[in-house]
Short mmCIF file of C-alpha atoms in Angstrom, two decimals:
data_model
loop_
_atom_site.label_atom_id
_atom_site.label_comp_id
_atom_site.label_asym_id
_atom_site.label_seq_id
_atom_site.Cartn_x
_atom_site.Cartn_y
_atom_site.Cartn_z
CA MET A 22 21.76 1.52 0.90
CA MET A 23 19.93 2.87 3.95
CA HIS A 24 16.28 1.85 3.97
CA ILE A 25 13.77 3.26 6.42
CA ARG A 26 10.77 1.42 7.06
CA TYR A 27 9.43 2.30 10.49
CA GLY A 28 9.06 5.97 10.54
CA MET A 29 6.02 7.83 9.45
CA PRO A 30 5.97 8.70 5.64
CA VAL A 31 6.76 12.30 5.17
CA ALA A 32 3.99 14.04 2.99
CA LEU A 33 3.00 17.69 2.37
CA ALA A 34 0.24 19.10 4.43
CA LEU A 35 -2.85 18.84 2.52
CA GLY A 36 -5.82 20.91 2.44
CA LEU A 37 -9.29 19.93 3.45
CA LEU A 38 -11.05 17.21 1.85
CA ALA A 39 -13.95 18.06 -0.51
CA THR A 40 -16.43 16.04 -2.48
CA ALA A 41 -15.20 15.28 -6.03
CA ALA A 42 -16.21 12.49 -8.26
CA VAL A 43 -13.22 10.11 -9.50
CA ALA A 44 -13.85 7.42 -12.33
CA LYS A 45 -15.10 3.91 -11.12
CA HIS A 46 -12.33 1.43 -10.11
CA ASP A 47 -12.95 -2.38 -10.87
CA GLY A 48 -16.85 -2.02 -10.67
CA ARG A 49 -16.89 -0.67 -7.25
CA PRO A 50 -18.48 2.62 -6.21
CA ALA A 51 -16.56 5.72 -7.45
CA ALA A 52 -14.05 7.36 -5.26
CA SER A 53 -15.76 10.65 -4.12
CA LEU A 54 -14.05 11.69 -0.81
CA LEU A 55 -10.66 13.27 -1.52
CA ASP A 56 -10.02 16.27 -3.47
CA PRO A 57 -8.11 15.17 -6.37
CA ALA A 58 -6.03 18.67 -6.46
CA ALA A 59 -4.86 17.93 -2.85
CA PHE A 60 -3.97 14.18 -3.75
CA ALA A 61 -2.18 15.11 -7.02
CA PRO A 62 0.80 12.58 -7.54
CA THR A 63 3.27 15.51 -7.21
CA ALA A 64 1.28 17.03 -4.32
CA ILE A 65 1.89 13.63 -1.99
CA ILE A 66 4.79 11.85 -3.24
CA ALA A 67 8.17 13.10 -5.09
CA PRO A 68 8.95 11.35 -8.35
CA PRO A 69 10.90 7.99 -8.33
CA PRO A 70 14.60 8.09 -8.99
CA ALA A 71 15.48 8.27 -12.72
CA GLN A 72 15.62 4.97 -14.33
CA ASP A 73 19.42 5.11 -15.21
CA SER A 74 20.24 7.05 -11.77
CA VAL A 75 22.70 5.38 -9.47
CA VAL A 76 19.90 5.20 -6.99
CA ALA A 77 17.69 3.26 -9.57
CA ARG A 78 20.93 0.80 -10.23
CA GLN A 79 21.49 0.43 -6.27
CA GLU A 80 17.62 -0.54 -6.06
CA LEU A 81 18.13 -3.04 -8.38
CA ALA A 82 21.32 -4.83 -6.96
CA TYR A 83 19.30 -4.45 -3.66
CA LEU A 84 16.42 -6.52 -5.17
CA ARG A 85 18.58 -9.00 -6.50
CA ALA A 86 20.68 -9.70 -3.39
CA LEU A 87 17.42 -9.64 -1.38
CA HIS A 88 15.38 -12.16 -3.43
CA GLN A 89 18.54 -14.34 -3.61
CA ALA A 90 19.15 -14.27 0.02
CA ALA A 91 15.38 -14.79 1.23
CA PRO A 92 14.27 -18.64 2.45
CA ALA A 93 12.28 -20.50 0.14
CA GLU A 94 9.21 -20.13 2.68
CA ARG A 95 9.45 -16.34 2.82
CA ILE A 96 9.21 -15.85 -0.85
CA ALA A 97 6.47 -18.14 -1.09
CA ARG A 98 4.64 -16.38 1.55
CA ALA A 99 5.24 -12.97 -0.13
CA ASP A 100 4.02 -14.45 -3.52
CA ALA A 101 0.71 -15.54 -1.77
CA ASP A 102 0.14 -12.20 -0.42
CA GLY A 103 0.88 -10.64 -4.19
CA HIS A 104 -2.03 -12.83 -5.34
CA ASP A 105 -4.25 -12.34 -2.57
CA LYS A 106 -5.01 -8.60 -1.61
CA GLY A 107 -7.96 -8.21 0.65
CA PRO A 108 -8.72 -7.28 4.29
CA HIS A 109 -8.85 -11.04 5.34
CA ALA A 110 -4.70 -10.74 5.04
CA PHE A 111 -5.14 -9.08 8.48
CA ASN A 112 -7.44 -11.57 9.99
CA ALA A 113 -4.69 -13.28 12.40
CA VAL A 114 -3.42 -10.38 13.80
CA THR A 115 -6.76 -8.84 14.42
CA GLY A 116 -8.26 -12.21 15.76
CA ARG A 117 -11.29 -11.39 13.68
CA ASP A 118 -12.79 -12.56 10.16
CA LEU A 119 -12.97 -9.02 8.91
CA THR A 120 -14.96 -10.12 6.03
CA ALA A 121 -17.78 -11.11 8.46
CA LEU A 122 -18.24 -7.69 10.00
CA PRO A 123 -20.36 -5.68 7.93
CA ALA A 124 -19.36 -2.20 9.18
CA THR A 125 -15.76 -3.01 9.26
CA ALA A 126 -15.90 -4.55 5.96
CA ALA A 127 -17.55 -1.55 4.48
CA LEU A 128 -15.14 0.90 5.91
CA LEU A 129 -12.46 -1.24 4.71
CA ALA A 130 -13.83 -1.18 1.11
CA ARG A 131 -14.32 2.70 1.27
CA VAL A 132 -10.61 2.98 2.33
CA ASP A 133 -9.21 0.46 -0.42
CA THR A 134 -11.61 2.21 -3.16
CA GLU A 135 -10.21 5.87 -2.32
CA THR A 136 -6.67 4.42 -1.93
CA ASP A 137 -6.73 2.69 -5.30
CA ALA A 138 -7.87 5.85 -7.09
CA VAL A 139 -5.00 8.08 -5.66
CA VAL A 140 -2.58 5.18 -6.43
CA ASP A 141 -3.75 4.55 -10.11
CA ARG A 142 -3.48 8.19 -10.83
CA ALA A 143 0.11 8.22 -9.42
CA LYS A 144 1.06 5.08 -11.49
CA ASP A 145 -0.26 7.04 -14.77
CA HIS A 146 1.51 10.12 -14.02
CA PHE A 147 4.94 8.58 -13.24
CA ARG A 148 5.06 5.89 -15.41
CA ARG A 149 7.83 3.87 -13.84
CA ILE A 150 9.29 0.88 -15.39
CA ARG A 151 9.16 -2.34 -13.13
CA PRO A 152 12.56 -3.71 -12.15
CA TYR A 153 12.21 -6.96 -13.77
CA ARG A 154 11.52 -5.35 -17.13
CA THR A 155 14.57 -2.65 -16.73
CA ASP A 156 16.57 -5.93 -15.82
CA PRO A 157 15.16 -8.83 -17.64
CA THR A 158 17.94 -11.09 -15.86
CA LEU A 159 16.42 -10.25 -12.43
CA PRO A 160 14.97 -13.29 -10.46
CA HIS A 161 11.48 -12.31 -8.98
CA CYS A 162 8.17 -14.19 -8.14
CA GLY A 163 6.23 -15.16 -11.33
CA LYS A 164 6.52 -14.01 -14.76
CA GLY A 165 5.56 -10.29 -13.86
CA LYS A 166 2.48 -8.83 -15.88
CA GLY A 167 3.03 -4.90 -15.15
CA VAL A 168 5.40 -3.03 -17.30
CA ASP A 169 5.43 0.65 -16.57
CA ASP A 170 3.18 0.75 -13.31
CA SER A 171 5.75 0.23 -10.68
CA TYR A 172 5.49 3.38 -8.69
CA PRO A 173 3.90 3.57 -6.37
CA SER A 174 3.17 0.06 -5.30
CA GLY A 175 -0.42 -0.75 -4.92
CA HIS A 176 0.14 -3.54 -2.45
CA SER A 177 2.00 -1.40 -0.20
CA ALA A 178 -0.52 1.20 -0.34
CA PHE A 179 -3.39 -1.41 0.48
CA ALA A 180 -1.17 -2.93 3.14
CA TRP A 181 -0.70 0.62 4.93
CA SER A 182 -4.23 1.98 4.22
CA THR A 183 -5.58 -1.06 5.74
CA GLY A 184 -3.40 -1.41 8.52
CA TRP A 185 -3.47 2.02 9.59
CA THR A 186 -7.05 1.99 9.68
CA LEU A 187 -7.39 -1.09 11.74
CA ALA A 188 -4.58 0.06 14.13
CA GLN A 189 -6.49 2.99 14.93
CA LEU A 190 -9.78 1.25 15.53
CA MET A 191 -7.88 -1.30 17.41
CA PRO A 192 -4.89 0.35 19.36
CA ASP A 193 -4.26 -2.59 21.55
CA ARG A 194 -3.46 -4.49 18.63
CA ALA A 195 -1.89 -1.94 16.87
CA ALA A 196 1.76 -3.00 16.94
CA ALA A 197 0.91 -6.41 15.48
CA ILE A 198 -1.23 -5.23 12.68
CA LEU A 199 1.50 -2.39 11.58
CA ASP A 200 3.97 -5.14 11.86
CA ARG A 201 1.81 -7.07 9.23
CA SER A 202 1.41 -3.94 7.13
CA ARG A 203 5.39 -3.96 6.91
CA ASP A 204 5.63 -7.45 6.46
CA TYR A 205 2.96 -7.56 3.23
CA ALA A 206 4.69 -4.64 1.66
CA GLU A 207 8.10 -5.92 2.02
CA GLY A 208 6.78 -8.93 0.36
CA ARG A 209 7.04 -6.73 -3.06
CA GLU A 210 10.58 -6.07 -2.65
CA ILE A 211 11.16 -9.91 -1.47
CA CYS A 212 9.20 -10.81 -4.98
CA ALA A 213 11.40 -8.16 -6.64
CA VAL A 214 8.16 -6.79 -8.39
CA HIS A 215 8.81 -3.51 -7.00
CA TYR A 216 11.73 -1.12 -6.06
CA PRO A 217 12.23 -0.17 -2.44
CA SER A 218 10.95 3.33 -3.19
CA ASP A 219 7.96 2.18 -4.91
CA VAL A 220 7.14 0.39 -1.66
CA GLU A 221 8.08 3.37 0.57
CA ALA A 222 6.05 5.65 -1.72
CA GLY A 223 2.83 3.32 -1.48
CA HIS A 224 3.56 3.46 2.45
CA ALA A 225 3.02 7.12 2.18
CA VAL A 226 0.05 7.31 0.21
CA GLY A 227 -1.93 4.51 1.92
CA GLN A 228 -1.25 5.97 5.40
CA LEU A 229 -2.15 9.48 4.50
CA VAL A 230 -5.07 8.30 2.68
CA ALA A 231 -6.40 6.24 5.56
CA ASP A 232 -5.75 8.91 8.21
CA ARG A 233 -7.56 11.50 5.93
CA LEU A 234 -10.54 9.25 5.67
CA LEU A 235 -10.70 8.29 9.58
CA HIS A 236 -11.01 11.83 10.20
CA ASP A 237 -13.52 12.79 7.52
CA PRO A 238 -16.74 13.70 9.36
CA ARG A 239 -18.55 12.37 6.59
CA LEU A 240 -17.32 8.84 7.45
CA ALA A 241 -17.84 9.39 11.36
CA ASP A 242 -20.53 7.11 11.78
CA GLN A 243 -19.16 4.29 9.88
CA VAL A 244 -15.83 4.69 11.58
CA ALA A 245 -17.88 4.54 14.97
CA ALA A 246 -19.64 1.42 13.80
CA ALA A 247 -16.53 -0.20 12.72
CA ARG A 248 -15.00 0.47 16.16
CA ALA A 249 -17.59 -0.83 17.78
CA GLU A 250 -17.95 -3.76 15.80
CA LEU A 251 -14.36 -4.75 16.45
CA ALA A 252 -14.61 -4.18 19.98
CA ARG A 253 -16.79 -7.05 20.55
CA ARG A 254 -15.23 -10.39 21.38
#
């Protein structure tokens, strides 16, 4: 099965950003920068393959083969990433302790909040059954807690929204940063907790949200402060 990872994700052209409050997420400030209509699930990503479709069966077979062929070290690393969703996942490739940089940490938190709001809305809309629930014999990392929240992958969206933000702020390290985004997101497939199409949809959502926020004039000062902070040695 052909699996494209390196191209820019395709999404429909969206309208201008508008202030619109979205419910709070995990106790953080409410997402408020992205227009809910423009970022409605069906406006930014296509529906996932139907559960009983040929494509879905191919994806399940792919996950089984991928997990079984992966070295134990790679599975362990993917599993660790799955339990450790935060900007420090990019410390090594940026050469910075991102949690110790206040302007950068604040910007990444805002990007993550907005990304999560879009992802959660899409998960609620599509209600795709997780691969290990569809096929209980599928080997995967851990017991697997999710049931119908497979599409899009939130970890993939985090990896690409964070990675895309950092790559634009640190162009000299962009290749390594985006490689880390791919590696982190691909771990969801290696762990067999998300279908490949879940991960690609997360890629599309994460990169799209980050790019919109980086060009939002309301965040211009915050973006400039983070860029200056990251430029210091």
